[in-house]
Amino acid sequence: MDKKELKALVTLLDDDDSEVKSHVEQKIISLGTQTIPFLEEEWENSFNPEVQRRIEDMVHILQFELLQERLADWNANESDDLLKGLWLVSTYQYPDLDFEELKADFEQIYHEVWREFKDDLAPSLQVKVLNSMIFNKFRFRANTKNFHSPSNSMLNVVLQSKKGNPITLCAIYMIIAQRLNMPVYGVNLPNLFILTYKQGENQFYINVFNKGLVFSKDDIDNYIEHLGLPSKEIFYEPCDNKTMVVRCLRNLIVSFEKLGDYSKADEMKILMDLLEG
């Protein structure tokens, strides 16, 4: 369908017959995600609030379809790239977010940390240097005041505000650490996401939400016992990137439900099911 035919369809969104408008919407949506730029242009040119609202709804449906396609592809082919997975999560709220720009932001952080970093340092000293850069130089910190805000799960917002939740702060820390060839990975603890430095028999844990506090397996034992939970291997060992993205989506479900935005929470559940199915 060419642009002229699409434009004719959009004009019917102002029709008095609700069935006509519904049929037009279904037709436009059926044309797929390639119609998004055209619809955005039509929204800008429209002076009818009702037509604009209908266009917004269609664009959201199409963008969500595109997100599902991209996330499924990431899960199948690119799950080794955590940054891309979390970028996709952020595009739910920020569909125009450019991956290369987000990647460039990380490159800038990495290069500044790299200048202060030495490969031959002991693991504990490597972590000390990284902690100093992440929490003192760049001033990343826990957003305890608005812990359940959806923005805490949006990597681009966290990079700007320097405030995040355990999963996004751990992701930033881990991505930089791995660029420095540090064996640092996520650990999926209940109620708290942490990191582990694991190389052979040498293993300890890092609480990024508490400014990179280093602790031991015994501390995790005490934490699990305090929660009254049975000990599981996943509470001590590295998890994969998909687990981190799923955890991020689960946080967003809670965030949107607390805001009473159940339609967005339901869409997060669809994305989570896509990864877990």
mmCIF file of C-alpha atoms in Angstrom:
data_model
loop_
_atom_site.group_PDB
_atom_site.id
_atom_site.type_symbol
_atom_site.label_atom_id
_atom_site.label_comp_id
_atom_site.label_asym_id
_atom_site.label_seq_id
_atom_site.Cartn_x
_atom_site.Cartn_y
_atom_site.Cartn_z
ATOM 1 C CA MET A 1 0.000 0.000 0.000
ATOM 2 C CA ASP A 2 1.445 3.368 -1.018
ATOM 3 C CA LYS A 3 1.504 6.569 1.024
ATOM 4 C CA LYS A 4 -1.550 8.019 -0.732
ATOM 5 C CA GLU A 5 -3.668 4.965 0.129
ATOM 6 C CA LEU A 6 -2.443 5.029 3.723
ATOM 7 C CA LYS A 7 -3.323 8.700 4.002
ATOM 8 C CA ALA A 8 -6.831 7.947 2.745
ATOM 9 C CA LEU A 9 -7.192 5.294 5.439
ATOM 10 C CA VAL A 10 -6.066 7.676 8.174
ATOM 11 C CA THR A 11 -8.672 10.260 7.137
ATOM 12 C CA LEU A 12 -11.328 7.620 7.929
ATOM 13 C CA LEU A 13 -10.266 7.638 11.580
ATOM 14 C CA ASP A 14 -12.421 10.766 11.828
ATOM 15 C CA ASP A 15 -15.504 8.906 10.569
ATOM 16 C CA ASP A 16 -18.691 9.056 12.643
ATOM 17 C CA ASP A 17 -19.177 5.291 12.378
ATOM 18 C CA SER A 18 -17.229 3.493 15.121
ATOM 19 C CA GLU A 19 -17.214 0.270 13.094
ATOM 20 C CA VAL A 20 -15.521 2.062 10.212
ATOM 21 C CA LYS A 21 -12.845 3.442 12.557
ATOM 22 C CA SER A 22 -12.291 0.023 14.105
ATOM 23 C CA HIS A 23 -11.967 -1.612 10.686
ATOM 24 C CA VAL A 24 -9.490 1.076 9.559
ATOM 25 C CA GLU A 25 -7.356 0.587 12.664
ATOM 26 C CA GLN A 26 -7.258 -3.180 12.155
ATOM 27 C CA LYS A 27 -6.311 -2.690 8.505
ATOM 28 C CA ILE A 28 -3.465 -0.290 9.308
ATOM 29 C CA ILE A 29 -2.125 -2.508 12.098
ATOM 30 C CA SER A 30 -2.217 -5.518 9.768
ATOM 31 C CA LEU A 31 0.200 -3.704 7.437
ATOM 32 C CA GLY A 32 2.935 -4.127 10.035
ATOM 33 C CA THR A 33 5.647 -2.106 11.711
ATOM 34 C CA GLN A 34 6.845 -0.403 8.529
ATOM 35 C CA THR A 35 3.860 1.944 8.822
ATOM 36 C CA ILE A 36 5.159 3.460 12.106
ATOM 37 C CA PRO A 37 7.105 6.383 10.516
ATOM 38 C CA PHE A 38 4.085 7.289 8.366
ATOM 39 C CA LEU A 39 1.714 7.192 11.353
ATOM 40 C CA GLU A 40 4.064 9.377 13.388
ATOM 41 C CA GLU A 41 4.102 11.892 10.546
ATOM 42 C CA GLU A 42 0.301 11.847 10.367
ATOM 43 C CA TRP A 43 0.092 12.405 14.124
ATOM 44 C CA GLU A 44 2.244 15.529 13.794
ATOM 45 C CA ASN A 45 0.075 16.861 10.960
ATOM 46 C CA SER A 46 -3.250 16.178 12.650
ATOM 47 C CA PHE A 47 -5.139 18.797 14.664
ATOM 48 C CA ASN A 48 -7.811 16.350 15.813
ATOM 49 C CA PRO A 49 -7.138 15.058 19.378
ATOM 50 C CA GLU A 50 -9.307 11.964 18.805
ATOM 51 C CA VAL A 51 -7.444 11.029 15.626
ATOM 52 C CA GLN A 52 -4.123 11.646 17.376
ATOM 53 C CA ARG A 53 -5.165 9.361 20.233
ATOM 54 C CA ARG A 54 -6.100 6.574 17.815
ATOM 55 C CA ILE A 55 -2.807 6.982 15.972
ATOM 56 C CA GLU A 56 -0.927 6.827 19.297
ATOM 57 C CA ASP A 57 -2.707 3.572 20.178
ATOM 58 C CA MET A 58 -1.854 2.036 16.797
ATOM 59 C CA VAL A 59 1.783 3.137 16.999
ATOM 60 C CA HIS A 60 2.062 1.602 20.467
ATOM 61 C CA ILE A 61 0.606 -1.707 19.267
ATOM 62 C CA LEU A 62 3.011 -1.789 16.324
ATOM 63 C CA GLN A 63 6.017 -0.774 18.420
ATOM 64 C CA PHE A 64 5.180 -3.494 20.939
ATOM 65 C CA GLU A 65 5.006 -6.030 18.109
ATOM 66 C CA LEU A 66 8.409 -4.852 16.920
ATOM 67 C CA LEU A 67 9.818 -5.127 20.437
ATOM 68 C CA GLN A 68 8.569 -8.708 20.734
ATOM 69 C CA GLU A 69 10.204 -9.608 17.409
ATOM 70 C CA ARG A 70 13.513 -8.024 18.439
ATOM 71 C CA LEU A 71 13.482 -9.609 21.889
ATOM 72 C CA ALA A 72 12.763 -13.046 20.436
ATOM 73 C CA ASP A 73 15.681 -12.590 18.037
ATOM 74 C CA TRP A 74 17.940 -11.455 20.896
ATOM 75 C CA ASN A 75 16.925 -14.498 22.932
ATOM 76 C CA ALA A 76 17.691 -16.838 20.036
ATOM 77 C CA ASN A 77 20.830 -15.245 18.637
ATOM 78 C CA GLU A 78 22.330 -12.451 20.761
ATOM 79 C CA SER A 79 21.734 -13.278 24.430
ATOM 80 C CA ASP A 80 25.479 -12.992 25.054
ATOM 81 C CA ASP A 81 25.026 -9.220 24.636
ATOM 82 C CA LEU A 82 23.464 -7.998 27.888
ATOM 83 C CA LEU A 83 23.601 -4.361 26.821
ATOM 84 C CA LYS A 84 21.453 -5.085 23.775
ATOM 85 C CA GLY A 85 18.924 -7.019 25.867
ATOM 86 C CA LEU A 86 18.509 -4.171 28.343
ATOM 87 C CA TRP A 87 18.430 -1.636 25.505
ATOM 88 C CA LEU A 88 15.432 -3.533 24.120
ATOM 89 C CA VAL A 89 13.691 -3.306 27.496
ATOM 90 C CA SER A 90 14.301 0.450 27.505
ATOM 91 C CA THR A 91 12.798 0.835 24.024
ATOM 92 C CA TYR A 92 9.419 -0.087 25.505
ATOM 93 C CA GLN A 93 9.289 3.385 27.070
ATOM 94 C CA TYR A 94 11.752 5.041 24.687
ATOM 95 C CA PRO A 95 11.141 3.521 21.229
ATOM 96 C CA ASP A 96 13.494 5.988 19.514
ATOM 97 C CA LEU A 97 16.424 5.126 21.787
ATOM 98 C CA ASP A 98 19.461 4.459 19.587
ATOM 99 C CA PHE A 99 21.530 1.398 20.505
ATOM 100 C CA GLU A 100 24.760 2.826 19.128
ATOM 101 C CA GLU A 101 24.386 5.963 21.249
ATOM 102 C CA LEU A 102 23.779 3.842 24.358
ATOM 103 C CA LYS A 103 26.820 1.754 23.466
ATOM 104 C CA ALA A 104 28.894 4.923 23.061
ATOM 105 C CA ASP A 105 27.906 6.027 26.581
ATOM 106 C CA PHE A 106 29.309 2.770 27.929
ATOM 107 C CA GLU A 107 32.458 3.164 25.858
ATOM 108 C CA GLN A 108 33.084 6.526 27.456
ATOM 109 C CA ILE A 109 32.714 5.079 30.971
ATOM 110 C CA TYR A 110 34.912 2.114 30.064
ATOM 111 C CA HIS A 111 37.754 4.265 28.701
ATOM 112 C CA GLU A 112 37.815 6.464 31.797
ATOM 113 C CA VAL A 113 37.881 3.416 34.083
ATOM 114 C CA TRP A 114 40.500 1.703 31.903
ATOM 115 C CA ARG A 115 42.896 4.623 32.374
ATOM 116 C CA GLU A 116 42.845 4.013 36.140
ATOM 117 C CA PHE A 117 42.866 0.210 35.935
ATOM 118 C CA LYS A 118 45.773 -2.278 36.034
ATOM 119 C CA ASP A 119 45.406 -5.905 34.941
ATOM 120 C CA ASP A 120 48.035 -7.154 37.381
ATOM 121 C CA LEU A 121 46.201 -5.948 40.484
ATOM 122 C CA ALA A 122 44.812 -8.509 42.921
ATOM 123 C CA PRO A 123 41.056 -9.154 42.417
ATOM 124 C CA SER A 124 40.118 -7.255 45.586
ATOM 125 C CA LEU A 125 42.133 -4.234 44.427
ATOM 126 C CA GLN A 126 40.584 -4.396 40.948
ATOM 127 C CA VAL A 127 37.167 -4.213 42.570
ATOM 128 C CA LYS A 128 38.350 -1.336 44.762
ATOM 129 C CA VAL A 129 39.418 0.643 41.679
ATOM 130 C CA LEU A 130 36.159 -0.098 39.872
ATOM 131 C CA ASN A 131 34.133 0.846 42.955
ATOM 132 C CA SER A 132 35.989 4.149 43.201
ATOM 133 C CA MET A 133 35.283 4.985 39.554
ATOM 134 C CA ILE A 134 31.649 3.821 39.457
ATOM 135 C CA PHE A 135 30.516 5.278 42.783
ATOM 136 C CA ASN A 136 32.864 8.222 43.338
ATOM 137 C CA LYS A 137 33.896 9.394 39.869
ATOM 138 C CA PHE A 138 30.612 8.703 38.050
ATOM 139 C CA ARG A 139 28.455 8.899 41.199
ATOM 140 C CA PHE A 140 26.143 5.981 40.448
ATOM 141 C CA ARG A 141 23.963 5.185 43.447
ATOM 142 C CA ALA A 142 20.900 3.345 44.652
ATOM 143 C CA ASN A 143 17.571 5.051 44.090
ATOM 144 C CA THR A 144 16.138 4.222 47.501
ATOM 145 C CA LYS A 145 13.762 7.196 47.517
ATOM 146 C CA ASN A 146 11.848 6.064 44.413
ATOM 147 C CA PHE A 147 12.810 2.394 44.438
ATOM 148 C CA HIS A 148 9.792 1.185 42.427
ATOM 149 C CA SER A 149 9.904 3.845 39.696
ATOM 150 C CA PRO A 150 9.908 2.266 36.194
ATOM 151 C CA SER A 151 12.793 4.592 35.269
ATOM 152 C CA ASN A 152 15.085 2.553 37.547
ATOM 153 C CA SER A 153 14.782 -0.317 35.062
ATOM 154 C CA MET A 154 15.497 1.833 31.994
ATOM 155 C CA LEU A 155 19.227 1.727 31.339
ATOM 156 C CA ASN A 156 19.326 5.014 29.410
ATOM 157 C CA VAL A 157 17.617 6.863 32.267
ATOM 158 C CA VAL A 158 19.918 5.309 34.861
ATOM 159 C CA LEU A 159 22.972 6.411 32.850
ATOM 160 C CA GLN A 160 21.644 9.990 32.900
ATOM 161 C CA SER A 161 20.287 10.181 36.449
ATOM 162 C CA LYS A 162 23.045 7.973 37.980
ATOM 163 C CA LYS A 163 20.319 6.372 40.106
ATOM 164 C CA GLY A 164 19.011 2.839 39.635
ATOM 165 C CA ASN A 165 17.842 -0.396 41.202
ATOM 166 C CA PRO A 166 19.999 -3.472 41.947
ATOM 167 C CA ILE A 167 19.618 -5.034 38.486
ATOM 168 C CA THR A 168 20.482 -1.954 36.403
ATOM 169 C CA LEU A 169 23.351 -0.900 38.666
ATOM 170 C CA CYS A 170 24.719 -4.459 38.565
ATOM 171 C CA ALA A 171 24.350 -4.504 34.772
ATOM 172 C CA ILE A 172 26.351 -1.287 34.350
ATOM 173 C CA TYR A 173 29.036 -2.513 36.756
ATOM 174 C CA MET A 174 29.208 -5.964 35.133
ATOM 175 C CA ILE A 175 29.369 -4.702 31.549
ATOM 176 C CA ILE A 176 32.303 -2.423 32.422
ATOM 177 C CA ALA A 177 34.012 -5.129 34.518
ATOM 178 C CA GLN A 178 33.797 -7.689 31.722
ATOM 179 C CA ARG A 179 35.211 -5.162 29.244
ATOM 180 C CA LEU A 180 38.192 -5.008 31.626
ATOM 181 C CA ASN A 181 38.433 -8.827 31.467
ATOM 182 C CA MET A 182 37.274 -9.213 35.057
ATOM 183 C CA PRO A 183 35.380 -12.491 35.687
ATOM 184 C CA VAL A 184 32.319 -10.725 37.143
ATOM 185 C CA TYR A 185 28.813 -12.146 36.713
ATOM 186 C CA GLY A 186 25.279 -11.698 37.999
ATOM 187 C CA VAL A 187 23.833 -13.722 40.881
ATOM 188 C CA ASN A 188 20.065 -14.057 41.162
ATOM 189 C CA LEU A 189 19.443 -13.708 44.904
ATOM 190 C CA PRO A 190 15.852 -13.375 46.165
ATOM 191 C CA ASN A 191 14.889 -9.729 46.797
ATOM 192 C CA LEU A 192 18.372 -8.546 45.831
ATOM 193 C CA PHE A 193 20.498 -8.884 42.709
ATOM 194 C CA ILE A 194 24.251 -9.022 43.286
ATOM 195 C CA LEU A 195 27.473 -9.840 41.430
ATOM 196 C CA THR A 196 30.168 -12.438 41.935
ATOM 197 C CA TYR A 197 33.852 -12.355 41.082
ATOM 198 C CA LYS A 198 34.600 -15.957 40.164
ATOM 199 C CA GLN A 199 37.848 -17.313 38.795
ATOM 200 C CA GLY A 200 38.654 -20.917 39.597
ATOM 201 C CA GLU A 201 38.514 -21.397 43.365
ATOM 202 C CA ASN A 202 38.646 -17.673 43.982
ATOM 203 C CA GLN A 203 35.108 -16.391 44.489
ATOM 204 C CA PHE A 204 33.571 -13.522 46.401
ATOM 205 C CA TYR A 205 30.475 -11.339 46.037
ATOM 206 C CA ILE A 206 29.777 -7.667 45.332
ATOM 207 C CA ASN A 207 26.696 -5.758 46.468
ATOM 208 C CA VAL A 208 26.516 -2.994 43.866
ATOM 209 C CA PHE A 209 23.347 -1.574 45.459
ATOM 210 C CA ASN A 210 25.501 -0.892 48.537
ATOM 211 C CA LYS A 211 28.375 0.879 46.721
ATOM 212 C CA GLY A 212 30.233 -2.296 45.786
ATOM 213 C CA LEU A 213 30.411 -3.825 49.268
ATOM 214 C CA VAL A 214 32.417 -7.078 49.101
ATOM 215 C CA PHE A 215 31.149 -10.072 51.068
ATOM 216 C CA SER A 216 31.464 -13.860 51.277
ATOM 217 C CA LYS A 217 29.477 -17.066 50.845
ATOM 218 C CA ASP A 218 28.877 -17.108 54.604
ATOM 219 C CA ASP A 219 27.097 -13.769 54.312
ATOM 220 C CA ILE A 220 24.797 -15.236 51.648
ATOM 221 C CA ASP A 221 24.160 -18.239 53.918
ATOM 222 C CA ASN A 222 23.072 -15.860 56.688
ATOM 223 C CA TYR A 223 20.928 -13.822 54.273
ATOM 224 C CA ILE A 224 19.107 -16.918 52.969
ATOM 225 C CA GLU A 225 18.618 -18.210 56.515
ATOM 226 C CA HIS A 226 17.210 -14.828 57.578
ATOM 227 C CA LEU A 227 14.659 -15.055 54.727
ATOM 228 C CA GLY A 228 13.712 -18.554 55.848
ATOM 229 C CA LEU A 229 14.475 -20.043 52.445
ATOM 230 C CA PRO A 230 16.195 -23.324 51.565
ATOM 231 C CA SER A 231 19.675 -22.966 50.087
ATOM 232 C CA LYS A 232 19.869 -23.255 46.282
ATOM 233 C CA GLU A 233 22.819 -23.244 43.898
ATOM 234 C CA ILE A 234 21.392 -20.269 41.986
ATOM 235 C CA PHE A 235 21.879 -18.101 45.101
ATOM 236 C CA TYR A 236 25.653 -18.532 44.834
ATOM 237 C CA GLU A 237 26.538 -19.139 41.185
ATOM 238 C CA PRO A 238 26.579 -16.915 38.065
ATOM 239 C CA CYS A 239 23.343 -16.549 36.119
ATOM 240 C CA ASP A 240 22.982 -15.901 32.390
ATOM 241 C CA ASN A 241 22.020 -12.643 30.694
ATOM 242 C CA LYS A 242 18.495 -13.832 29.976
ATOM 243 C CA THR A 243 17.923 -14.234 33.715
ATOM 244 C CA MET A 244 18.996 -10.620 34.220
ATOM 245 C CA VAL A 245 16.642 -9.319 31.529
ATOM 246 C CA VAL A 246 13.775 -11.389 32.958
ATOM 247 C CA ARG A 247 14.527 -9.980 36.398
ATOM 248 C CA CYS A 248 14.394 -6.477 34.927
ATOM 249 C CA LEU A 249 10.998 -7.210 33.357
ATOM 250 C CA ARG A 250 9.718 -8.614 36.649
ATOM 251 C CA ASN A 251 10.748 -5.371 38.367
ATOM 252 C CA LEU A 252 8.807 -3.421 35.733
ATOM 253 C CA ILE A 253 5.706 -5.528 36.356
ATOM 254 C CA VAL A 254 5.840 -4.525 40.030
ATOM 255 C CA SER A 255 6.543 -0.881 39.121
ATOM 256 C CA PHE A 256 3.612 -0.556 36.730
ATOM 257 C CA GLU A 257 1.240 -2.394 39.066
ATOM 258 C CA LYS A 258 2.140 -0.012 41.902
ATOM 259 C CA LEU A 259 1.306 2.861 39.547
ATOM 260 C CA GLY A 260 -2.007 1.202 38.645
ATOM 261 C CA ASP A 261 -0.928 0.863 35.003
ATOM 262 C CA TYR A 262 -2.033 -2.736 34.600
ATOM 263 C CA SER A 263 -2.007 -2.690 30.783
ATOM 264 C CA LYS A 264 1.743 -1.981 30.803
ATOM 265 C CA ALA A 265 2.262 -4.593 33.516
ATOM 266 C CA ASP A 266 0.454 -7.133 31.324
ATOM 267 C CA GLU A 267 2.709 -6.271 28.385
ATOM 268 C CA MET A 268 5.772 -6.830 30.569
ATOM 269 C CA LYS A 269 4.356 -10.272 31.416
ATOM 270 C CA ILE A 270 4.064 -11.022 27.683
ATOM 271 C CA LEU A 271 7.733 -10.105 27.199
ATOM 272 C CA MET A 272 8.751 -12.175 30.196
ATOM 273 C CA ASP A 273 6.803 -15.191 28.948
ATOM 274 C CA LEU A 274 8.491 -14.780 25.571
ATOM 275 C CA LEU A 275 11.894 -15.235 27.220
ATOM 276 C CA GLU A 276 10.874 -17.945 29.655
ATOM 277 C CA GLY A 277 8.693 -19.968 27.266
#
